[in-house]
mmCIF file of C-alpha atoms in Angstrom:
data_model
loop_
_atom_site.group_PDB
_atom_site.id
_atom_site.type_symbol
_atom_site.label_atom_id
_atom_site.label_comp_id
_atom_site.label_asym_id
_atom_site.label_seq_id
_atom_site.Cartn_x
_atom_site.Cartn_y
_atom_site.Cartn_z
ATOM 1 C CA UNK C 1 -13.445 -8.012 -77.751
ATOM 2 C CA UNK C 2 -17.214 -7.525 -77.286
ATOM 3 C CA UNK C 3 -18.824 -6.550 -74.008
ATOM 4 C CA UNK C 4 -20.692 -9.855 -73.925
ATOM 5 C CA UNK C 5 -17.492 -11.903 -74.190
ATOM 6 C CA UNK C 6 -15.739 -9.794 -71.557
ATOM 7 C CA UNK C 7 -18.674 -10.151 -69.173
ATOM 8 C CA UNK C 8 -18.732 -13.910 -69.679
ATOM 9 C CA UNK C 9 -15.036 -14.161 -68.813
ATOM 10 C CA UNK C 10 -15.472 -12.097 -65.677
ATOM 11 C CA UNK C 11 -18.491 -14.119 -64.570
ATOM 12 C CA UNK C 12 -16.802 -17.473 -65.235
ATOM 13 C CA UNK C 13 -15.900 -19.315 -62.018
ATOM 14 C CA UNK C 14 -12.257 -19.780 -61.112
ATOM 15 C CA UNK C 15 -10.754 -23.082 -62.159
ATOM 16 C CA UNK C 16 -10.347 -25.701 -59.445
ATOM 17 C CA UNK C 17 -6.853 -26.608 -58.328
ATOM 18 C CA UNK C 18 -5.426 -29.937 -59.529
ATOM 19 C CA UNK C 19 -6.323 -33.164 -57.769
ATOM 20 C CA UNK C 20 -3.931 -34.024 -54.914
ATOM 21 C CA UNK C 21 -3.257 -37.767 -55.210
ATOM 22 C CA UNK C 22 -0.521 -37.982 -52.577
ATOM 23 C CA UNK C 23 -2.761 -36.217 -50.060
ATOM 24 C CA UNK C 24 -5.620 -38.645 -50.620
ATOM 25 C CA UNK C 25 -3.207 -41.582 -50.412
ATOM 26 C CA UNK C 26 -1.670 -40.237 -47.200
ATOM 27 C CA UNK C 27 -5.076 -39.722 -45.587
ATOM 28 C CA UNK C 28 -6.190 -43.240 -46.490
ATOM 29 C CA UNK C 29 -2.870 -44.645 -45.251
ATOM 30 C CA UNK C 30 -3.288 -42.976 -41.853
ATOM 31 C CA UNK C 31 -6.859 -44.249 -41.568
ATOM 32 C CA UNK C 32 -5.647 -47.731 -42.531
ATOM 33 C CA UNK C 33 -2.957 -47.506 -39.864
ATOM 34 C CA UNK C 34 -5.614 -46.604 -37.309
ATOM 35 C CA UNK C 35 -7.668 -49.631 -38.356
ATOM 36 C CA UNK C 36 -4.656 -51.919 -38.018
ATOM 37 C CA UNK C 37 -3.858 -50.586 -34.538
ATOM 38 C CA UNK C 38 -7.403 -50.969 -33.258
ATOM 39 C CA UNK C 39 -8.484 -54.226 -34.941
ATOM 40 C CA UNK C 40 -5.311 -56.336 -34.774
ATOM 41 C CA UNK C 41 -4.725 -57.552 -31.195
ATOM 42 C CA UNK C 42 -1.402 -56.656 -29.601
ATOM 43 C CA UNK C 43 1.103 -59.436 -28.962
ATOM 44 C CA UNK C 44 1.384 -58.228 -25.366
ATOM 45 C CA UNK C 45 -0.686 -56.121 -23.016
ATOM 46 C CA UNK C 46 0.085 -52.584 -24.156
ATOM 47 C CA UNK C 47 -1.673 -49.467 -23.043
ATOM 48 C CA UNK C 48 -2.839 -46.533 -25.149
ATOM 49 C CA UNK C 49 -3.574 -48.602 -28.273
ATOM 50 C CA UNK C 50 -7.051 -47.137 -28.580
ATOM 51 C CA UNK C 51 -5.763 -43.588 -28.054
ATOM 52 C CA UNK C 52 -3.083 -44.114 -30.705
ATOM 53 C CA UNK C 53 -5.683 -45.397 -33.163
ATOM 54 C CA UNK C 54 -7.897 -42.376 -32.521
ATOM 55 C CA UNK C 55 -4.967 -40.014 -33.103
ATOM 56 C CA UNK C 56 -4.006 -41.755 -36.350
ATOM 57 C CA UNK C 57 -7.608 -41.725 -37.586
ATOM 58 C CA UNK C 58 -8.029 -38.059 -36.691
ATOM 59 C CA UNK C 59 -4.806 -37.178 -38.458
ATOM 60 C CA UNK C 60 -5.906 -39.107 -41.539
ATOM 61 C CA UNK C 61 -9.292 -37.390 -41.538
ATOM 62 C CA UNK C 62 -7.590 -34.005 -41.271
ATOM 63 C CA UNK C 63 -5.383 -34.843 -44.263
ATOM 64 C CA UNK C 64 -8.441 -35.937 -46.243
ATOM 65 C CA UNK C 65 -10.151 -32.646 -45.412
ATOM 66 C CA UNK C 66 -6.998 -30.825 -46.497
ATOM 67 C CA UNK C 67 -6.966 -32.769 -49.759
ATOM 68 C CA UNK C 68 -10.507 -31.605 -50.476
ATOM 69 C CA UNK C 69 -9.776 -28.017 -49.458
ATOM 70 C CA UNK C 70 -6.593 -27.949 -51.553
ATOM 71 C CA UNK C 71 -8.691 -28.204 -54.720
ATOM 72 C CA UNK C 72 -10.713 -25.083 -53.884
ATOM 73 C CA UNK C 73 -9.401 -21.941 -55.618
ATOM 74 C CA UNK C 74 -9.759 -19.781 -52.507
ATOM 75 C CA UNK C 75 -7.771 -22.157 -50.269
ATOM 76 C CA UNK C 76 -5.288 -23.677 -52.718
ATOM 77 C CA UNK C 77 -2.568 -20.991 -52.288
ATOM 78 C CA UNK C 78 -2.679 -21.261 -48.496
ATOM 79 C CA UNK C 79 -2.479 -25.046 -48.593
ATOM 80 C CA UNK C 80 0.441 -25.173 -51.035
ATOM 81 C CA UNK C 81 2.942 -26.138 -48.267
ATOM 82 C CA UNK C 82 0.631 -28.976 -47.212
ATOM 83 C CA UNK C 83 0.410 -30.180 -50.810
ATOM 84 C CA UNK C 84 4.212 -30.237 -51.040
ATOM 85 C CA UNK C 85 4.364 -32.377 -47.872
ATOM 86 C CA UNK C 86 2.063 -35.053 -49.307
ATOM 87 C CA UNK C 87 4.737 -37.696 -50.014
ATOM 88 C CA UNK C 88 6.200 -37.221 -46.531
ATOM 89 C CA UNK C 89 2.780 -37.659 -44.919
ATOM 90 C CA UNK C 90 2.349 -40.911 -46.830
ATOM 91 C CA UNK C 91 5.804 -42.212 -45.890
ATOM 92 C CA UNK C 92 5.225 -41.367 -42.212
ATOM 93 C CA UNK C 93 2.012 -43.394 -42.216
ATOM 94 C CA UNK C 94 3.775 -46.369 -43.794
ATOM 95 C CA UNK C 95 6.659 -46.050 -41.324
ATOM 96 C CA UNK C 96 4.257 -46.012 -38.371
ATOM 97 C CA UNK C 97 2.530 -49.098 -39.772
ATOM 98 C CA UNK C 98 5.821 -50.964 -40.111
ATOM 99 C CA UNK C 99 6.886 -49.878 -36.613
ATOM 100 C CA UNK C 100 3.556 -51.050 -35.191
ATOM 101 C CA UNK C 101 3.801 -54.414 -36.934
ATOM 102 C CA UNK C 102 7.334 -55.354 -35.872
ATOM 103 C CA UNK C 103 6.855 -54.261 -32.254
ATOM 104 C CA UNK C 104 3.276 -54.330 -30.964
ATOM 105 C CA UNK C 105 1.634 -56.839 -33.324
ATOM 106 C CA UNK C 106 4.272 -59.413 -34.312
ATOM 107 C CA UNK C 107 6.756 -58.808 -31.483
ATOM 108 C CA UNK C 108 9.733 -59.348 -33.774
ATOM 109 C CA UNK C 109 11.981 -56.854 -31.983
ATOM 110 C CA UNK C 110 13.047 -57.584 -28.408
ATOM 111 C CA UNK C 111 11.544 -55.452 -25.696
ATOM 112 C CA UNK C 112 12.165 -53.269 -23.775
ATOM 113 C CA UNK C 113 14.997 -52.196 -26.083
ATOM 114 C CA UNK C 114 12.568 -51.477 -28.940
ATOM 115 C CA UNK C 115 9.444 -49.728 -27.730
ATOM 116 C CA UNK C 116 6.114 -49.809 -29.538
ATOM 117 C CA UNK C 117 4.406 -46.571 -30.595
ATOM 118 C CA UNK C 118 1.836 -47.098 -27.833
ATOM 119 C CA UNK C 119 4.624 -47.109 -25.252
ATOM 120 C CA UNK C 120 5.980 -43.782 -26.509
ATOM 121 C CA UNK C 121 2.502 -42.266 -26.348
ATOM 122 C CA UNK C 122 2.079 -43.644 -22.834
ATOM 123 C CA UNK C 123 5.181 -41.756 -21.719
ATOM 124 C CA UNK C 124 3.719 -38.463 -22.923
ATOM 125 C CA UNK C 125 0.375 -39.115 -21.225
ATOM 126 C CA UNK C 126 1.615 -40.587 -17.930
ATOM 127 C CA UNK C 127 5.043 -39.020 -17.340
ATOM 128 C CA UNK C 128 4.394 -35.586 -18.837
ATOM 129 C CA UNK C 129 5.123 -33.778 -15.553
ATOM 130 C CA UNK C 130 8.662 -35.124 -15.173
ATOM 131 C CA UNK C 131 9.352 -34.824 -18.893
ATOM 132 C CA UNK C 132 8.056 -31.255 -18.979
ATOM 133 C CA UNK C 133 10.178 -30.328 -15.963
ATOM 134 C CA UNK C 134 13.224 -31.799 -17.701
ATOM 135 C CA UNK C 135 12.515 -29.752 -20.823
ATOM 136 C CA UNK C 136 12.196 -26.573 -18.760
ATOM 137 C CA UNK C 137 15.459 -27.262 -16.898
ATOM 138 C CA UNK C 138 17.276 -27.863 -20.177
ATOM 139 C CA UNK C 139 15.937 -24.593 -21.590
ATOM 140 C CA UNK C 140 17.063 -22.724 -18.471
ATOM 141 C CA UNK C 141 20.524 -24.201 -18.920
ATOM 142 C CA UNK C 142 21.109 -23.929 -22.661
ATOM 143 C CA UNK C 143 19.686 -20.435 -23.225
ATOM 144 C CA UNK C 144 21.995 -18.542 -20.795
ATOM 145 C CA UNK C 145 25.023 -20.600 -21.816
ATOM 146 C CA UNK C 146 24.452 -20.136 -25.529
ATOM 147 C CA UNK C 147 23.644 -16.436 -25.156
ATOM 148 C CA UNK C 148 26.774 -15.866 -23.065
ATOM 149 C CA UNK C 149 29.096 -17.744 -25.408
ATOM 150 C CA UNK C 150 27.611 -16.215 -28.558
ATOM 151 C CA UNK C 151 27.771 -12.677 -27.147
ATOM 152 C CA UNK C 152 31.381 -12.978 -26.032
ATOM 153 C CA UNK C 153 32.318 -14.728 -29.270
ATOM 154 C CA UNK C 154 30.705 -11.968 -31.325
ATOM 155 C CA UNK C 155 32.543 -9.204 -29.461
ATOM 156 C CA UNK C 156 35.801 -11.128 -29.564
ATOM 157 C CA UNK C 157 35.439 -11.829 -33.295
ATOM 158 C CA UNK C 158 34.706 -8.184 -34.094
ATOM 159 C CA UNK C 159 37.749 -7.112 -32.085
ATOM 160 C CA UNK C 160 39.969 -9.637 -33.865
ATOM 161 C CA UNK C 161 38.716 -8.649 -37.297
ATOM 162 C CA UNK C 162 38.954 -4.903 -36.672
ATOM 163 C CA UNK C 163 42.177 -4.604 -34.704
ATOM 164 C CA UNK C 164 45.386 -6.106 -36.013
ATOM 165 C CA UNK C 165 46.849 -5.981 -32.514
ATOM 166 C CA UNK C 166 44.009 -7.998 -31.004
ATOM 167 C CA UNK C 167 44.096 -10.408 -33.923
ATOM 168 C CA UNK C 168 47.853 -10.883 -33.545
ATOM 169 C CA UNK C 169 47.628 -11.908 -29.884
ATOM 170 C CA UNK C 170 44.279 -13.711 -29.949
ATOM 171 C CA UNK C 171 44.718 -15.730 -33.126
ATOM 172 C CA UNK C 172 47.200 -18.292 -31.702
ATOM 173 C CA UNK C 173 45.068 -18.748 -28.589
ATOM 174 C CA UNK C 174 41.910 -19.351 -30.611
ATOM 175 C CA UNK C 175 43.719 -21.773 -32.919
ATOM 176 C CA UNK C 176 45.062 -23.729 -29.940
ATOM 177 C CA UNK C 177 42.049 -23.854 -27.632
ATOM 178 C CA UNK C 178 39.129 -23.403 -30.030
ATOM 179 C CA UNK C 179 39.191 -26.774 -31.845
ATOM 180 C CA UNK C 180 39.389 -28.636 -28.517
ATOM 181 C CA UNK C 181 35.953 -30.185 -27.808
ATOM 182 C CA UNK C 182 34.145 -28.449 -24.993
ATOM 183 C CA UNK C 183 33.470 -31.813 -23.347
ATOM 184 C CA UNK C 184 37.231 -32.218 -22.836
ATOM 185 C CA UNK C 185 36.970 -29.444 -20.235
ATOM 186 C CA UNK C 186 34.490 -31.437 -18.134
ATOM 187 C CA UNK C 187 36.896 -32.413 -15.307
ATOM 188 C CA UNK C 188 38.317 -28.892 -15.032
ATOM 189 C CA UNK C 189 34.898 -27.245 -15.228
ATOM 190 C CA UNK C 190 33.334 -29.358 -12.486
ATOM 191 C CA UNK C 191 36.405 -28.785 -10.320
ATOM 192 C CA UNK C 192 36.631 -25.025 -10.900
ATOM 193 C CA UNK C 193 32.942 -24.211 -10.420
ATOM 194 C CA UNK C 194 31.155 -24.678 -7.135
ATOM 195 C CA UNK C 195 27.939 -25.921 -8.755
ATOM 196 C CA UNK C 196 27.223 -28.297 -11.592
ATOM 197 C CA UNK C 197 24.910 -25.686 -13.114
ATOM 198 C CA UNK C 198 27.745 -23.150 -13.328
ATOM 199 C CA UNK C 199 30.072 -25.734 -14.844
ATOM 200 C CA UNK C 200 27.474 -26.758 -17.426
ATOM 201 C CA UNK C 201 26.765 -23.140 -18.356
ATOM 202 C CA UNK C 202 30.488 -22.574 -18.857
ATOM 203 C CA UNK C 203 30.808 -25.629 -21.110
ATOM 204 C CA UNK C 204 27.819 -24.617 -23.236
ATOM 205 C CA UNK C 205 29.181 -21.085 -23.539
ATOM 206 C CA UNK C 206 32.577 -22.457 -24.535
ATOM 207 C CA UNK C 207 31.000 -24.662 -27.212
ATOM 208 C CA UNK C 208 29.219 -21.717 -28.839
ATOM 209 C CA UNK C 209 32.107 -19.276 -28.355
ATOM 210 C CA UNK C 210 34.563 -20.757 -30.856
ATOM 211 C CA UNK C 211 32.423 -20.955 -34.049
ATOM 212 C CA UNK C 212 30.893 -17.525 -33.446
ATOM 213 C CA UNK C 213 34.330 -16.010 -32.839
ATOM 214 C CA UNK C 214 35.968 -17.517 -35.912
ATOM 215 C CA UNK C 215 33.164 -16.740 -38.352
ATOM 216 C CA UNK C 216 32.613 -13.223 -37.003
ATOM 217 C CA UNK C 217 36.330 -12.576 -37.318
ATOM 218 C CA UNK C 218 36.307 -13.924 -40.877
ATOM 219 C CA UNK C 219 33.285 -11.817 -41.792
ATOM 220 C CA UNK C 220 34.745 -8.573 -40.447
ATOM 221 C CA UNK C 221 38.120 -9.255 -42.056
ATOM 222 C CA UNK C 222 36.493 -9.893 -45.435
ATOM 223 C CA UNK C 223 34.687 -6.531 -45.602
ATOM 224 C CA UNK C 224 35.834 -4.597 -48.662
ATOM 225 C CA UNK C 225 38.164 -1.684 -47.898
ATOM 226 C CA UNK C 226 36.239 0.475 -50.339
ATOM 227 C CA UNK C 227 33.298 0.511 -47.925
ATOM 228 C CA UNK C 228 35.499 2.049 -45.255
ATOM 229 C CA UNK C 229 36.986 4.548 -47.703
ATOM 230 C CA UNK C 230 33.564 5.780 -48.788
ATOM 231 C CA UNK C 231 32.432 6.149 -45.180
ATOM 232 C CA UNK C 232 35.619 8.004 -44.204
ATOM 233 C CA UNK C 233 35.129 10.541 -46.988
ATOM 234 C CA UNK C 234 31.804 11.369 -45.314
ATOM 235 C CA UNK C 235 33.492 11.936 -41.960
ATOM 236 C CA UNK C 236 32.795 8.577 -40.318
ATOM 237 C CA UNK C 237 34.552 7.853 -37.024
ATOM 238 C CA UNK C 238 36.163 4.464 -36.259
ATOM 239 C CA UNK C 239 33.282 3.580 -33.940
ATOM 240 C CA UNK C 240 30.815 4.405 -36.717
ATOM 241 C CA UNK C 241 32.766 2.217 -39.146
ATOM 242 C CA UNK C 242 32.541 -0.728 -36.760
ATOM 243 C CA UNK C 243 28.824 -0.330 -36.004
ATOM 244 C CA UNK C 244 27.499 0.721 -39.396
ATOM 245 C CA UNK C 245 29.924 -0.846 -41.879
ATOM 246 C CA UNK C 246 31.899 -3.777 -40.483
ATOM 247 C CA UNK C 247 29.229 -5.478 -38.384
ATOM 248 C CA UNK C 248 26.345 -5.264 -40.917
ATOM 249 C CA UNK C 249 28.572 -6.539 -43.728
ATOM 250 C CA UNK C 250 29.742 -9.451 -41.560
ATOM 251 C CA UNK C 251 26.264 -10.538 -40.399
ATOM 252 C CA UNK C 252 25.875 -13.416 -42.931
ATOM 253 C CA UNK C 253 29.053 -15.002 -41.548
ATOM 254 C CA UNK C 254 27.965 -14.238 -37.989
ATOM 255 C CA UNK C 255 24.728 -16.172 -38.445
ATOM 256 C CA UNK C 256 26.604 -19.168 -39.817
ATOM 257 C CA UNK C 257 28.635 -19.150 -36.616
ATOM 258 C CA UNK C 258 25.447 -18.867 -34.561
ATOM 259 C CA UNK C 259 23.980 -21.922 -36.313
ATOM 260 C CA UNK C 260 27.114 -23.993 -35.725
ATOM 261 C CA UNK C 261 27.353 -22.816 -32.123
ATOM 262 C CA UNK C 262 23.727 -23.714 -31.447
ATOM 263 C CA UNK C 263 24.249 -27.310 -32.527
ATOM 264 C CA UNK C 264 27.412 -27.567 -30.438
ATOM 265 C CA UNK C 265 25.570 -26.127 -27.434
ATOM 266 C CA UNK C 266 22.879 -28.796 -27.556
ATOM 267 C CA UNK C 267 25.523 -31.520 -27.843
ATOM 268 C CA UNK C 268 27.317 -30.258 -24.758
ATOM 269 C CA UNK C 269 23.994 -29.773 -22.955
ATOM 270 C CA UNK C 270 23.169 -33.476 -23.119
ATOM 271 C CA UNK C 271 26.652 -34.535 -22.012
ATOM 272 C CA UNK C 272 26.734 -32.030 -19.144
ATOM 273 C CA UNK C 273 23.325 -33.114 -17.872
ATOM 274 C CA UNK C 274 24.358 -36.744 -18.009
ATOM 275 C CA UNK C 275 27.573 -36.066 -16.102
ATOM 276 C CA UNK C 276 26.606 -33.718 -13.318
ATOM 277 C CA UNK C 277 23.317 -31.843 -13.549
ATOM 278 C CA UNK C 278 20.443 -33.424 -11.625
ATOM 279 C CA UNK C 279 17.692 -32.357 -14.019
ATOM 280 C CA UNK C 280 17.139 -31.883 -17.726
ATOM 281 C CA UNK C 281 16.646 -34.053 -20.778
ATOM 282 C CA UNK C 282 20.153 -35.500 -20.597
ATOM 283 C CA UNK C 283 19.565 -36.523 -16.988
ATOM 284 C CA UNK C 284 16.136 -37.892 -17.936
ATOM 285 C CA UNK C 285 17.614 -40.091 -20.672
ATOM 286 C CA UNK C 286 20.295 -41.419 -18.341
ATOM 287 C CA UNK C 287 17.703 -42.098 -15.659
ATOM 288 C CA UNK C 288 15.485 -43.917 -18.179
ATOM 289 C CA UNK C 289 18.374 -46.041 -19.403
ATOM 290 C CA UNK C 290 19.308 -46.969 -15.837
ATOM 291 C CA UNK C 291 15.787 -48.245 -15.188
ATOM 292 C CA UNK C 292 15.540 -49.930 -18.616
ATOM 293 C CA UNK C 293 12.682 -47.559 -19.459
ATOM 294 C CA UNK C 294 13.669 -47.281 -23.099
ATOM 295 C CA UNK C 295 10.303 -45.871 -24.122
ATOM 296 C CA UNK C 296 11.003 -42.893 -21.863
ATOM 297 C CA UNK C 297 14.445 -42.522 -23.409
ATOM 298 C CA UNK C 298 13.039 -42.514 -26.946
ATOM 299 C CA UNK C 299 10.379 -39.993 -25.932
ATOM 300 C CA UNK C 300 13.078 -37.707 -24.511
ATOM 301 C CA UNK C 301 15.103 -38.067 -27.714
ATOM 302 C CA UNK C 302 12.056 -37.056 -29.737
ATOM 303 C CA UNK C 303 11.470 -34.013 -27.538
ATOM 304 C CA UNK C 304 15.146 -33.045 -27.773
ATOM 305 C CA UNK C 305 15.033 -33.307 -31.567
ATOM 306 C CA UNK C 306 11.973 -31.046 -31.646
ATOM 307 C CA UNK C 307 13.721 -28.570 -29.343
ATOM 308 C CA UNK C 308 16.828 -28.406 -31.536
ATOM 309 C CA UNK C 309 14.806 -28.093 -34.727
ATOM 310 C CA UNK C 310 12.604 -25.361 -33.235
ATOM 311 C CA UNK C 311 15.623 -23.398 -32.014
ATOM 312 C CA UNK C 312 17.290 -23.523 -35.429
ATOM 313 C CA UNK C 313 14.004 -22.540 -37.089
ATOM 314 C CA UNK C 314 13.673 -19.497 -34.818
ATOM 315 C CA UNK C 315 17.255 -18.524 -35.584
ATOM 316 C CA UNK C 316 16.548 -18.808 -39.316
ATOM 317 C CA UNK C 317 13.455 -16.632 -38.926
ATOM 318 C CA UNK C 318 15.590 -14.018 -37.167
ATOM 319 C CA UNK C 319 18.191 -14.231 -39.934
ATOM 320 C CA UNK C 320 15.581 -13.792 -42.661
ATOM 321 C CA UNK C 321 14.171 -10.779 -40.806
ATOM 322 C CA UNK C 322 17.513 -9.045 -40.277
ATOM 323 C CA UNK C 323 19.060 -10.072 -43.602
ATOM 324 C CA UNK C 324 16.029 -9.686 -45.832
ATOM 325 C CA UNK C 325 18.195 -9.255 -48.938
ATOM 326 C CA UNK C 326 19.524 -12.796 -48.389
ATOM 327 C CA UNK C 327 16.173 -14.414 -47.582
ATOM 328 C CA UNK C 328 16.036 -17.877 -49.099
ATOM 329 C CA UNK C 329 19.771 -18.037 -49.804
ATOM 330 C CA UNK C 330 20.294 -20.467 -46.905
ATOM 331 C CA UNK C 331 17.408 -22.879 -46.377
ATOM 332 C CA UNK C 332 16.258 -24.908 -43.396
#
């Protein structure tokens, strides 16, 4: 190869990334949705229509800018996740358009049972203080309960998997009480504890205890005996075998139990707040239903879904960090 040819190849500009049709379509769809919201009069007097149109137009403009940037060689690798989400962005715009049509514009669905998008946005702008306080109270309730139940379940599962004596006596108890839904203990919990907060914490801890216990026990029991034999030949003590062999080998199963326990904890959280706690998202949804404020109830459901998804995402990030050799094996 001549020096001239080599220099020409080096000096040649990098090729542009492929055109992103779904991104352009999604951006135009969001801008079209904004036009529909702002130009088509509402069937009833609804607030926040203009604000919703501005948000939709801004989101569409941002997607259009991303579609342009995604074709640039320097930005294309960083915007690869956005490119993959193109069809979803388009479907969300179409779904918002359909929702807007059947509620705010054509009034086909009876209100207040089916709230318009403007009504949901109005909840976030007008009732953000009460909704934010409910979110904070739910966090203060679910985090200690889940941490307590998961910690005790982990220790109990390790003990059952390591010690045959503990496993012999604990196995029947876990098989009898564990599958029982935590919500079945509601009457006993609210009678035994002096405060509704203590009873709710106990129920959340109980919900996370069983899956963490069972899967930790299974993980420790499934550790190959050859691992222990190799460690013993190097003078390992029983405590060393538990900390450095049994527990690390069982961590994939432990995290599965943590995922299952987290979902169960959020389920019990909502029920407990509806039954006895005077604050939190569960209480907020019950209060909204009692006053026929269904837009508030849907807004709380959306916030709760984001909370659950964020918690599971954080747990997956922790799993990928601690179990780097299994990164990508379980996806979320």
